[in-house]
Amino acid sequence: DCVYYETKLSDASIGIIEVPKGFDKPYQTTDGKFLIRVNTTLRTASQGELLRLFQQSGVFHYDLTGVANTTISDLNMFQIDKYFEKYGLKLTNETNDEQINILKNADILSQSGEMTVAGALIFGINPPKYLPQSGISYAKFANNDLSSELLDKKEIEGTLDVVIDICTTLIQMNIPTPSDIIGNLRVDLNKIWSKKSLREIVANACIHRNYSITGSKIRVFMFPNRIEIISPGRLPNTVTIDKLKIGVSYSVNPVISKFMENLGYIDKLGRGIPMVYNESKNIQKQLELKEIGEEFKVTMEL
């Protein structure tokens, strides 16, 4: 419900109306237009903006769309065989037609025979060839702002599991480990983020980012006092940051989430973020989750 109240500003009374965030977006005008607000003005949404609006509402899932100019030959069949082993299926023993049928039913191929976005990201031979927005841009800075000296820069590319593992290891290697001298021994103090928490945040960024935003990669910035993980895309309509903290699970990319759950990177029970928040309290480090425009940013204090 809307809330109205008044407040005093100098000698004038100001009326304020608070309208809560809606959950059934995108909204359409009576003449069939979809509008977005830019500062203080409204304009008709572009095709790309409209696509993102429908993704946020859960009406459309980009990870199911086909990747143009790809076929079954762009898939790593060895990795697919490894994935299906647990189900007692060896795909390379099947006929070509049956392989295509199985891969379509598994959402690895689209109904037209192209790799889906999910299929390309998880089983593709060369994901960045067709999805240049995939992967992570990593940078390490000498001081606590972006204008300081750049100490290291890497483009981390590959399938999602490879990207997550490499980025997590890279972050962990570059976190200083505090220690103290007790007696004649140097003892590490456990006031740093665990590899489990780091992987959770990186995995969330890779799995839940909006892959329809083609001009931007996930960025991971390391400063002496913090780590920033910035992921393209907003939270879905029904999800808030407060809900994430108490374990509400969401899936912008349900097909990607399904595969990555089976590969052991998430459990889709919403336990990841509460686990990281609990660790932040134990190690006395701040964890901040924030939406900034069309991006989602996680800041982990060092």
PDB file of C-alpha atoms in Angstrom:
ATOM      1  CA  ASP A   1       0.000   0.000   0.000  1.00  0.00           C
ATOM      2  CA  CYS A   2       1.074   3.576  -0.639  1.00  0.00           C
ATOM      3  CA  VAL A   3       1.998   5.686   2.387  1.00  0.00           C
ATOM      4  CA  TYR A   4       1.417   9.450   2.643  1.00  0.00           C
ATOM      5  CA  TYR A   5       2.995  11.727   5.230  1.00  0.00           C
ATOM      6  CA  GLU A   6       4.073  15.328   5.599  1.00  0.00           C
ATOM      7  CA  THR A   7       7.279  16.931   6.746  1.00  0.00           C
ATOM      8  CA  LYS A   8       8.496  20.484   7.310  1.00  0.00           C
ATOM      9  CA  LEU A   9      11.166  22.071   5.115  1.00  0.00           C
ATOM     10  CA  SER A  10      12.011  25.616   6.254  1.00  0.00           C
ATOM     11  CA  ASP A  11       8.607  27.324   6.344  1.00  0.00           C
ATOM     12  CA  ALA A  12       6.868  24.965   3.929  1.00  0.00           C
ATOM     13  CA  SER A  13       4.988  21.708   4.415  1.00  0.00           C
ATOM     14  CA  ILE A  14       6.035  18.957   2.020  1.00  0.00           C
ATOM     15  CA  GLY A  15       3.736  16.040   1.194  1.00  0.00           C
ATOM     16  CA  ILE A  16       5.506  12.740   0.544  1.00  0.00           C
ATOM     17  CA  ILE A  17       3.974   9.644  -1.067  1.00  0.00           C
ATOM     18  CA  GLU A  18       5.912   6.390  -0.785  1.00  0.00           C
ATOM     19  CA  VAL A  19       5.000   3.786  -3.427  1.00  0.00           C
ATOM     20  CA  PRO A  20       6.388   0.279  -2.737  1.00  0.00           C
ATOM     21  CA  LYS A  21       8.292  -1.610  -5.418  1.00  0.00           C
ATOM     22  CA  GLY A  22       6.000  -3.720  -7.614  1.00  0.00           C
ATOM     23  CA  PHE A  23       6.568  -7.398  -8.385  1.00  0.00           C
ATOM     24  CA  ASP A  24       4.630  -7.817 -11.651  1.00  0.00           C
ATOM     25  CA  LYS A  25       6.949  -5.864 -13.927  1.00  0.00           C
ATOM     26  CA  PRO A  26       7.310  -4.969 -16.697  1.00  0.00           C
ATOM     27  CA  TYR A  27       4.259  -2.710 -16.708  1.00  0.00           C
ATOM     28  CA  GLN A  28       2.569  -1.754 -19.960  1.00  0.00           C
ATOM     29  CA  THR A  29       0.700   1.435 -20.803  1.00  0.00           C
ATOM     30  CA  THR A  30      -2.880   1.315 -22.080  1.00  0.00           C
ATOM     31  CA  ASP A  31      -1.600   1.908 -25.623  1.00  0.00           C
ATOM     32  CA  GLY A  32       0.795  -1.073 -25.438  1.00  0.00           C
ATOM     33  CA  LYS A  33       4.109   0.684 -24.670  1.00  0.00           C
ATOM     34  CA  PHE A  34       6.785  -0.394 -22.211  1.00  0.00           C
ATOM     35  CA  LEU A  35       8.453   2.637 -20.627  1.00  0.00           C
ATOM     36  CA  ILE A  36      11.639   3.006 -18.611  1.00  0.00           C
ATOM     37  CA  ARG A  37      12.717   5.935 -16.462  1.00  0.00           C
ATOM     38  CA  VAL A  38      15.985   7.735 -17.208  1.00  0.00           C
ATOM     39  CA  ASN A  39      16.664  10.294 -14.473  1.00  0.00           C
ATOM     40  CA  THR A  40      13.463  12.369 -14.439  1.00  0.00           C
ATOM     41  CA  THR A  41      12.139  11.404 -17.882  1.00  0.00           C
ATOM     42  CA  LEU A  42      10.353   8.401 -19.383  1.00  0.00           C
ATOM     43  CA  ARG A  43      11.075   6.821 -22.745  1.00  0.00           C
ATOM     44  CA  THR A  44      10.067   3.701 -24.655  1.00  0.00           C
ATOM     45  CA  ALA A  45      12.251   0.689 -23.804  1.00  0.00           C
ATOM     46  CA  SER A  46      14.637  -0.522 -26.505  1.00  0.00           C
ATOM     47  CA  GLN A  47      14.610  -4.156 -27.611  1.00  0.00           C
ATOM     48  CA  GLY A  48      17.548  -5.005 -25.350  1.00  0.00           C
ATOM     49  CA  GLU A  49      16.020  -3.196 -22.366  1.00  0.00           C
ATOM     50  CA  LEU A  50      12.695  -4.930 -22.927  1.00  0.00           C
ATOM     51  CA  LEU A  51      14.461  -8.292 -23.062  1.00  0.00           C
ATOM     52  CA  ARG A  52      16.073  -7.591 -19.690  1.00  0.00           C
ATOM     53  CA  LEU A  53      12.745  -6.470 -18.203  1.00  0.00           C
ATOM     54  CA  PHE A  54      11.122  -9.763 -19.170  1.00  0.00           C
ATOM     55  CA  GLN A  55      14.103 -11.694 -17.815  1.00  0.00           C
ATOM     56  CA  GLN A  56      13.789  -9.941 -14.467  1.00  0.00           C
ATOM     57  CA  SER A  57      10.099 -10.846 -14.353  1.00  0.00           C
ATOM     58  CA  GLY A  58      10.867 -14.521 -14.996  1.00  0.00           C
ATOM     59  CA  VAL A  59       8.769 -14.621 -18.175  1.00  0.00           C
ATOM     60  CA  PHE A  60      11.765 -15.265 -20.440  1.00  0.00           C
ATOM     61  CA  HIS A  61      15.025 -17.123 -19.808  1.00  0.00           C
ATOM     62  CA  TYR A  62      17.953 -16.078 -21.979  1.00  0.00           C
ATOM     63  CA  ASP A  63      20.030 -19.153 -21.156  1.00  0.00           C
ATOM     64  CA  LEU A  64      17.573 -21.245 -23.225  1.00  0.00           C
ATOM     65  CA  THR A  65      18.086 -19.245 -26.417  1.00  0.00           C
ATOM     66  CA  GLY A  66      20.181 -20.626 -29.260  1.00  0.00           C
ATOM     67  CA  VAL A  67      23.627 -19.230 -30.030  1.00  0.00           C
ATOM     68  CA  ALA A  68      23.740 -18.210 -33.692  1.00  0.00           C
ATOM     69  CA  ASN A  69      25.986 -20.105 -36.119  1.00  0.00           C
ATOM     70  CA  THR A  70      26.694 -23.013 -33.757  1.00  0.00           C
ATOM     71  CA  THR A  71      26.005 -26.750 -34.010  1.00  0.00           C
ATOM     72  CA  ILE A  72      26.629 -29.932 -32.050  1.00  0.00           C
ATOM     73  CA  SER A  73      30.222 -29.840 -33.363  1.00  0.00           C
ATOM     74  CA  ASP A  74      30.902 -26.835 -31.088  1.00  0.00           C
ATOM     75  CA  LEU A  75      30.241 -28.944 -27.982  1.00  0.00           C
ATOM     76  CA  ASN A  76      32.882 -30.817 -25.976  1.00  0.00           C
ATOM     77  CA  MET A  77      31.439 -34.334 -26.197  1.00  0.00           C
ATOM     78  CA  PHE A  78      34.057 -35.698 -23.768  1.00  0.00           C
ATOM     79  CA  GLN A  79      32.804 -33.317 -21.046  1.00  0.00           C
ATOM     80  CA  ILE A  80      29.196 -34.141 -21.874  1.00  0.00           C
ATOM     81  CA  ASP A  81      29.962 -37.867 -21.537  1.00  0.00           C
ATOM     82  CA  LYS A  82      31.534 -37.200 -18.117  1.00  0.00           C
ATOM     83  CA  TYR A  83      28.442 -35.264 -17.067  1.00  0.00           C
ATOM     84  CA  PHE A  84      26.015 -38.000 -18.145  1.00  0.00           C
ATOM     85  CA  GLU A  85      28.087 -40.838 -16.621  1.00  0.00           C
ATOM     86  CA  LYS A  86      26.205 -40.518 -13.337  1.00  0.00           C
ATOM     87  CA  TYR A  87      22.988 -41.270 -15.229  1.00  0.00           C
ATOM     88  CA  GLY A  88      24.444 -44.383 -16.868  1.00  0.00           C
ATOM     89  CA  LEU A  89      24.489 -42.782 -20.307  1.00  0.00           C
ATOM     90  CA  LYS A  90      27.407 -42.585 -22.731  1.00  0.00           C
ATOM     91  CA  LEU A  91      26.314 -40.169 -25.410  1.00  0.00           C
ATOM     92  CA  THR A  92      29.082 -41.004 -27.859  1.00  0.00           C
ATOM     93  CA  ASN A  93      27.720 -44.562 -28.084  1.00  0.00           C
ATOM     94  CA  GLU A  94      24.459 -43.237 -29.486  1.00  0.00           C
ATOM     95  CA  THR A  95      23.658 -42.495 -33.120  1.00  0.00           C
ATOM     96  CA  ASN A  96      24.063 -38.908 -34.278  1.00  0.00           C
ATOM     97  CA  ASP A  97      20.285 -38.401 -34.433  1.00  0.00           C
ATOM     98  CA  GLU A  98      19.836 -39.790 -30.934  1.00  0.00           C
ATOM     99  CA  GLN A  99      22.667 -37.593 -29.607  1.00  0.00           C
ATOM    100  CA  ILE A 100      20.941 -34.518 -31.002  1.00  0.00           C
ATOM    101  CA  ASN A 101      17.600 -35.630 -29.548  1.00  0.00           C
ATOM    102  CA  ILE A 102      19.091 -36.145 -26.070  1.00  0.00           C
ATOM    103  CA  LEU A 103      20.954 -32.842 -26.153  1.00  0.00           C
ATOM    104  CA  LYS A 104      17.779 -31.004 -27.171  1.00  0.00           C
ATOM    105  CA  ASN A 105      15.832 -32.613 -24.335  1.00  0.00           C
ATOM    106  CA  ALA A 106      18.622 -31.642 -21.921  1.00  0.00           C
ATOM    107  CA  ASP A 107      18.516 -27.991 -23.145  1.00  0.00           C
ATOM    108  CA  ILE A 108      22.132 -28.193 -24.307  1.00  0.00           C
ATOM    109  CA  LEU A 109      20.954 -27.745 -27.881  1.00  0.00           C
ATOM    110  CA  SER A 110      18.012 -25.595 -28.929  1.00  0.00           C
ATOM    111  CA  GLN A 111      15.141 -27.102 -30.917  1.00  0.00           C
ATOM    112  CA  SER A 112      16.745 -25.677 -34.073  1.00  0.00           C
ATOM    113  CA  GLY A 113      20.024 -27.518 -33.330  1.00  0.00           C
ATOM    114  CA  GLU A 114      22.142 -24.602 -32.078  1.00  0.00           C
ATOM    115  CA  MET A 115      23.953 -24.615 -28.752  1.00  0.00           C
ATOM    116  CA  THR A 116      21.862 -22.925 -26.107  1.00  0.00           C
ATOM    117  CA  VAL A 117      23.555 -20.184 -24.093  1.00  0.00           C
ATOM    118  CA  ALA A 118      23.639 -22.620 -21.152  1.00  0.00           C
ATOM    119  CA  GLY A 119      25.083 -25.388 -23.336  1.00  0.00           C
ATOM    120  CA  ALA A 120      27.796 -23.095 -24.704  1.00  0.00           C
ATOM    121  CA  LEU A 121      28.804 -21.822 -21.259  1.00  0.00           C
ATOM    122  CA  ILE A 122      29.015 -25.236 -19.623  1.00  0.00           C
ATOM    123  CA  PHE A 123      29.895 -27.662 -22.426  1.00  0.00           C
ATOM    124  CA  GLY A 124      31.163 -25.452 -25.263  1.00  0.00           C
ATOM    125  CA  ILE A 125      34.619 -26.000 -26.748  1.00  0.00           C
ATOM    126  CA  ASN A 126      35.262 -22.248 -26.866  1.00  0.00           C
ATOM    127  CA  PRO A 127      32.566 -20.219 -25.024  1.00  0.00           C
ATOM    128  CA  PRO A 128      34.104 -16.734 -25.538  1.00  0.00           C
ATOM    129  CA  LYS A 129      34.153 -17.252 -29.310  1.00  0.00           C
ATOM    130  CA  TYR A 130      30.369 -17.012 -29.410  1.00  0.00           C
ATOM    131  CA  LEU A 131      29.673 -15.325 -26.058  1.00  0.00           C
ATOM    132  CA  PRO A 132      32.391 -12.676 -25.626  1.00  0.00           C
ATOM    133  CA  GLN A 133      30.547 -11.306 -22.594  1.00  0.00           C
ATOM    134  CA  SER A 134      31.306 -14.535 -20.715  1.00  0.00           C
ATOM    135  CA  GLY A 135      34.284 -14.932 -18.392  1.00  0.00           C
ATOM    136  CA  ILE A 136      35.726 -12.590 -15.794  1.00  0.00           C
ATOM    137  CA  SER A 137      37.968  -9.531 -15.995  1.00  0.00           C
ATOM    138  CA  TYR A 138      40.272  -9.614 -12.951  1.00  0.00           C
ATOM    139  CA  ALA A 139      42.373  -6.706 -11.715  1.00  0.00           C
ATOM    140  CA  LYS A 140      44.519  -6.091  -8.645  1.00  0.00           C
ATOM    141  CA  PHE A 141      45.319  -2.537  -7.526  1.00  0.00           C
ATOM    142  CA  ALA A 142      48.115  -1.144  -5.361  1.00  0.00           C
ATOM    143  CA  ASN A 143      45.838   1.133  -3.319  1.00  0.00           C
ATOM    144  CA  ASN A 144      42.159   1.376  -2.450  1.00  0.00           C
ATOM    145  CA  ASP A 145      40.780   3.095  -5.555  1.00  0.00           C
ATOM    146  CA  LEU A 146      40.542   2.429  -9.287  1.00  0.00           C
ATOM    147  CA  SER A 147      42.973   5.233 -10.124  1.00  0.00           C
ATOM    148  CA  SER A 148      45.840   3.574  -8.262  1.00  0.00           C
ATOM    149  CA  GLU A 149      48.607   1.522  -9.868  1.00  0.00           C
ATOM    150  CA  LEU A 150      47.442  -1.665 -11.584  1.00  0.00           C
ATOM    151  CA  LEU A 151      49.495  -4.560 -10.234  1.00  0.00           C
ATOM    152  CA  ASP A 152      47.892  -7.407 -12.167  1.00  0.00           C
ATOM    153  CA  LYS A 153      45.260  -7.893 -14.853  1.00  0.00           C
ATOM    154  CA  LYS A 154      43.857 -11.116 -16.305  1.00  0.00           C
ATOM    155  CA  GLU A 155      41.032 -12.200 -18.579  1.00  0.00           C
ATOM    156  CA  ILE A 156      39.668 -15.488 -17.223  1.00  0.00           C
ATOM    157  CA  GLU A 157      37.868 -17.440 -19.939  1.00  0.00           C
ATOM    158  CA  GLY A 158      36.510 -20.930 -20.515  1.00  0.00           C
ATOM    159  CA  THR A 159      33.529 -22.950 -19.373  1.00  0.00           C
ATOM    160  CA  LEU A 160      31.826 -21.754 -16.182  1.00  0.00           C
ATOM    161  CA  ASP A 161      33.411 -24.368 -13.922  1.00  0.00           C
ATOM    162  CA  VAL A 162      36.906 -23.459 -15.153  1.00  0.00           C
ATOM    163  CA  VAL A 163      36.266 -19.718 -14.817  1.00  0.00           C
ATOM    164  CA  ILE A 164      34.921 -20.103 -11.269  1.00  0.00           C
ATOM    165  CA  ASP A 165      37.802 -22.330 -10.128  1.00  0.00           C
ATOM    166  CA  ILE A 166      40.553 -20.156 -11.623  1.00  0.00           C
ATOM    167  CA  CYS A 167      39.091 -16.906 -10.301  1.00  0.00           C
ATOM    168  CA  THR A 168      38.513 -18.320  -6.809  1.00  0.00           C
ATOM    169  CA  THR A 169      42.100 -19.616  -6.623  1.00  0.00           C
ATOM    170  CA  LEU A 170      43.472 -16.316  -7.928  1.00  0.00           C
ATOM    171  CA  ILE A 171      41.597 -14.324  -5.282  1.00  0.00           C
ATOM    172  CA  GLN A 172      42.644 -16.683  -2.504  1.00  0.00           C
ATOM    173  CA  MET A 173      46.314 -16.519  -3.518  1.00  0.00           C
ATOM    174  CA  ASN A 174      46.248 -12.730  -3.350  1.00  0.00           C
ATOM    175  CA  ILE A 175      44.584 -12.348   0.042  1.00  0.00           C
ATOM    176  CA  PRO A 176      47.254 -11.581   2.659  1.00  0.00           C
ATOM    177  CA  THR A 177      47.210 -14.050   5.551  1.00  0.00           C
ATOM    178  CA  PRO A 178      47.594 -12.316   8.930  1.00  0.00           C
ATOM    179  CA  SER A 179      49.895 -14.041  11.400  1.00  0.00           C
ATOM    180  CA  ASP A 180      51.427 -13.541  14.827  1.00  0.00           C
ATOM    181  CA  ILE A 181      54.463 -14.784  16.732  1.00  0.00           C
ATOM    182  CA  ILE A 182      53.437 -17.033  19.618  1.00  0.00           C
ATOM    183  CA  GLY A 183      56.451 -18.279  21.493  1.00  0.00           C
ATOM    184  CA  ASN A 184      58.987 -19.083  18.801  1.00  0.00           C
ATOM    185  CA  LEU A 185      56.371 -19.966  16.178  1.00  0.00           C
ATOM    186  CA  ARG A 186      54.587 -17.912  13.534  1.00  0.00           C
ATOM    187  CA  VAL A 187      50.875 -18.747  13.735  1.00  0.00           C
ATOM    188  CA  ASP A 188      48.328 -17.876  11.036  1.00  0.00           C
ATOM    189  CA  LEU A 189      45.272 -16.012  12.316  1.00  0.00           C
ATOM    190  CA  ASN A 190      42.023 -17.277  10.770  1.00  0.00           C
ATOM    191  CA  LYS A 191      40.553 -13.843  10.089  1.00  0.00           C
ATOM    192  CA  ILE A 192      40.316 -14.240   6.330  1.00  0.00           C
ATOM    193  CA  TRP A 193      37.605 -15.408   3.947  1.00  0.00           C
ATOM    194  CA  SER A 194      37.503 -19.145   3.343  1.00  0.00           C
ATOM    195  CA  LYS A 195      37.835 -20.614  -0.143  1.00  0.00           C
ATOM    196  CA  LYS A 196      34.265 -21.905   0.233  1.00  0.00           C
ATOM    197  CA  SER A 197      32.879 -18.384   0.711  1.00  0.00           C
ATOM    198  CA  LEU A 198      34.974 -16.936  -2.092  1.00  0.00           C
ATOM    199  CA  ARG A 199      33.814 -19.657  -4.478  1.00  0.00           C
ATOM    200  CA  GLU A 200      30.192 -19.095  -3.449  1.00  0.00           C
ATOM    201  CA  ILE A 201      30.323 -15.399  -4.350  1.00  0.00           C
ATOM    202  CA  VAL A 202      32.196 -15.971  -7.629  1.00  0.00           C
ATOM    203  CA  ALA A 203      29.881 -18.851  -8.587  1.00  0.00           C
ATOM    204  CA  ASN A 204      26.789 -16.743  -7.884  1.00  0.00           C
ATOM    205  CA  ALA A 205      28.144 -13.976 -10.111  1.00  0.00           C
ATOM    206  CA  CYS A 206      28.793 -16.411 -12.990  1.00  0.00           C
ATOM    207  CA  ILE A 207      25.588 -18.406 -12.662  1.00  0.00           C
ATOM    208  CA  HIS A 208      23.114 -15.588 -12.038  1.00  0.00           C
ATOM    209  CA  ARG A 209      24.476 -12.771 -14.212  1.00  0.00           C
ATOM    210  CA  ASN A 210      22.419 -11.468 -17.130  1.00  0.00           C
ATOM    211  CA  TYR A 211      24.097 -12.892 -20.239  1.00  0.00           C
ATOM    212  CA  SER A 212      21.881 -10.851 -22.557  1.00  0.00           C
ATOM    213  CA  ILE A 213      23.953  -7.790 -21.568  1.00  0.00           C
ATOM    214  CA  THR A 214      26.587  -8.337 -24.221  1.00  0.00           C
ATOM    215  CA  GLY A 215      28.892  -5.385 -23.662  1.00  0.00           C
ATOM    216  CA  SER A 216      30.024  -6.167 -20.143  1.00  0.00           C
ATOM    217  CA  LYS A 217      31.864  -8.983 -18.344  1.00  0.00           C
ATOM    218  CA  ILE A 218      31.882  -9.825 -14.664  1.00  0.00           C
ATOM    219  CA  ARG A 219      34.632  -7.738 -13.036  1.00  0.00           C
ATOM    220  CA  VAL A 220      36.610  -8.758  -9.982  1.00  0.00           C
ATOM    221  CA  PHE A 221      38.679  -5.964  -8.425  1.00  0.00           C
ATOM    222  CA  MET A 222      41.126  -6.607  -5.594  1.00  0.00           C
ATOM    223  CA  PHE A 223      42.197  -3.693  -3.408  1.00  0.00           C
ATOM    224  CA  PRO A 224      44.312  -3.845  -0.236  1.00  0.00           C
ATOM    225  CA  ASN A 225      41.179  -3.336   1.907  1.00  0.00           C
ATOM    226  CA  ARG A 226      38.439  -5.146  -0.085  1.00  0.00           C
ATOM    227  CA  ILE A 227      37.335  -7.354  -2.980  1.00  0.00           C
ATOM    228  CA  GLU A 228      34.628  -6.157  -5.370  1.00  0.00           C
ATOM    229  CA  ILE A 229      32.689  -8.609  -7.569  1.00  0.00           C
ATOM    230  CA  ILE A 230      30.486  -6.765 -10.075  1.00  0.00           C
ATOM    231  CA  SER A 231      28.003  -8.763 -12.121  1.00  0.00           C
ATOM    232  CA  PRO A 232      25.876  -7.446 -15.025  1.00  0.00           C
ATOM    233  CA  GLY A 233      22.143  -7.622 -14.340  1.00  0.00           C
ATOM    234  CA  ARG A 234      19.653  -6.836 -11.598  1.00  0.00           C
ATOM    235  CA  LEU A 235      17.893  -9.154  -9.159  1.00  0.00           C
ATOM    236  CA  PRO A 236      14.602 -10.699 -10.345  1.00  0.00           C
ATOM    237  CA  ASN A 237      11.412  -8.789  -9.520  1.00  0.00           C
ATOM    238  CA  THR A 238      10.452 -10.774  -6.428  1.00  0.00           C
ATOM    239  CA  VAL A 239      13.931 -10.893  -4.870  1.00  0.00           C
ATOM    240  CA  THR A 240      15.462  -8.289  -2.579  1.00  0.00           C
ATOM    241  CA  ILE A 241      18.847  -8.147  -0.887  1.00  0.00           C
ATOM    242  CA  ASP A 242      17.174  -8.686   2.496  1.00  0.00           C
ATOM    243  CA  LYS A 243      15.588 -11.879   1.140  1.00  0.00           C
ATOM    244  CA  LEU A 244      18.981 -13.127  -0.079  1.00  0.00           C
ATOM    245  CA  LYS A 245      20.391 -12.695   3.431  1.00  0.00           C
ATOM    246  CA  ILE A 246      17.821 -15.090   4.897  1.00  0.00           C
ATOM    247  CA  GLY A 247      18.202 -17.732   2.210  1.00  0.00           C
ATOM    248  CA  VAL A 248      15.670 -16.993  -0.529  1.00  0.00           C
ATOM    249  CA  SER A 249      16.776 -18.884  -3.623  1.00  0.00           C
ATOM    250  CA  TYR A 250      16.378 -17.435  -7.113  1.00  0.00           C
ATOM    251  CA  SER A 251      17.379 -18.342 -10.634  1.00  0.00           C
ATOM    252  CA  VAL A 252      17.770 -15.860 -13.465  1.00  0.00           C
ATOM    253  CA  ASN A 253      19.249 -18.689 -15.543  1.00  0.00           C
ATOM    254  CA  PRO A 254      17.415 -21.896 -14.534  1.00  0.00           C
ATOM    255  CA  VAL A 255      19.162 -24.150 -17.076  1.00  0.00           C
ATOM    256  CA  ILE A 256      22.628 -22.953 -16.070  1.00  0.00           C
ATOM    257  CA  SER A 257      21.626 -23.343 -12.407  1.00  0.00           C
ATOM    258  CA  LYS A 258      20.448 -26.918 -13.011  1.00  0.00           C
ATOM    259  CA  PHE A 259      23.741 -27.964 -14.607  1.00  0.00           C
ATOM    260  CA  MET A 260      25.911 -26.160 -12.052  1.00  0.00           C
ATOM    261  CA  GLU A 261      23.947 -27.729  -9.199  1.00  0.00           C
ATOM    262  CA  ASN A 262      24.611 -31.175 -10.682  1.00  0.00           C
ATOM    263  CA  LEU A 263      28.298 -30.253 -10.996  1.00  0.00           C
ATOM    264  CA  GLY A 264      28.397 -29.336  -7.284  1.00  0.00           C
ATOM    265  CA  TYR A 265      28.798 -25.548  -7.514  1.00  0.00           C
ATOM    266  CA  ILE A 266      25.450 -24.588  -5.944  1.00  0.00           C
ATOM    267  CA  ASP A 267      22.653 -26.432  -4.138  1.00  0.00           C
ATOM    268  CA  LYS A 268      19.721 -24.124  -5.076  1.00  0.00           C
ATOM    269  CA  LEU A 269      18.557 -24.161  -1.451  1.00  0.00           C
ATOM    270  CA  GLY A 270      19.507 -20.550  -0.803  1.00  0.00           C
ATOM    271  CA  ARG A 271      22.136 -21.484   1.806  1.00  0.00           C
ATOM    272  CA  GLY A 272      25.111 -19.833   0.117  1.00  0.00           C
ATOM    273  CA  ILE A 273      24.636 -16.160   0.930  1.00  0.00           C
ATOM    274  CA  PRO A 274      23.547 -16.798   4.564  1.00  0.00           C
ATOM    275  CA  MET A 275      26.654 -18.990   4.945  1.00  0.00           C
ATOM    276  CA  VAL A 276      28.889 -16.170   3.688  1.00  0.00           C
ATOM    277  CA  TYR A 277      27.123 -13.648   5.961  1.00  0.00           C
ATOM    278  CA  ASN A 278      27.647 -15.950   8.932  1.00  0.00           C
ATOM    279  CA  GLU A 279      31.349 -16.242   8.097  1.00  0.00           C
ATOM    280  CA  SER A 280      31.618 -12.445   7.810  1.00  0.00           C
ATOM    281  CA  LYS A 281      30.467 -12.189  11.430  1.00  0.00           C
ATOM    282  CA  ASN A 282      32.855 -14.908  12.584  1.00  0.00           C
ATOM    283  CA  ILE A 283      35.889 -13.293  10.962  1.00  0.00           C
ATOM    284  CA  GLN A 284      34.627  -9.770  11.725  1.00  0.00           C
ATOM    285  CA  LYS A 285      34.680  -8.591   8.107  1.00  0.00           C
ATOM    286  CA  GLN A 286      32.005  -6.562   6.320  1.00  0.00           C
ATOM    287  CA  LEU A 287      29.992  -8.084   3.464  1.00  0.00           C
ATOM    288  CA  GLU A 288      27.914  -5.711   1.342  1.00  0.00           C
ATOM    289  CA  LEU A 289      25.429  -6.605  -1.406  1.00  0.00           C
ATOM    290  CA  LYS A 290      24.168  -3.739  -3.542  1.00  0.00           C
ATOM    291  CA  GLU A 291      22.294  -3.086  -6.798  1.00  0.00           C
ATOM    292  CA  ILE A 292      23.821  -0.235  -8.819  1.00  0.00           C
ATOM    293  CA  GLY A 293      21.904   0.522 -12.005  1.00  0.00           C
ATOM    294  CA  GLU A 294      21.955  -2.601 -14.182  1.00  0.00           C
ATOM    295  CA  GLU A 295      24.635  -4.306 -12.065  1.00  0.00           C
ATOM    296  CA  PHE A 296      24.894  -6.255  -8.834  1.00  0.00           C
ATOM    297  CA  LYS A 297      27.916  -5.629  -6.643  1.00  0.00           C
ATOM    298  CA  VAL A 298      29.328  -7.665  -3.755  1.00  0.00           C
ATOM    299  CA  THR A 299      32.019  -6.097  -1.572  1.00  0.00           C
ATOM    300  CA  MET A 300      34.055  -8.272   0.812  1.00  0.00           C
ATOM    301  CA  GLU A 301      36.240  -6.490   3.344  1.00  0.00           C
ATOM    302  CA  LEU A 302      39.844  -7.679   3.700  1.00  0.00           C
TER     303      LEU A 302
END
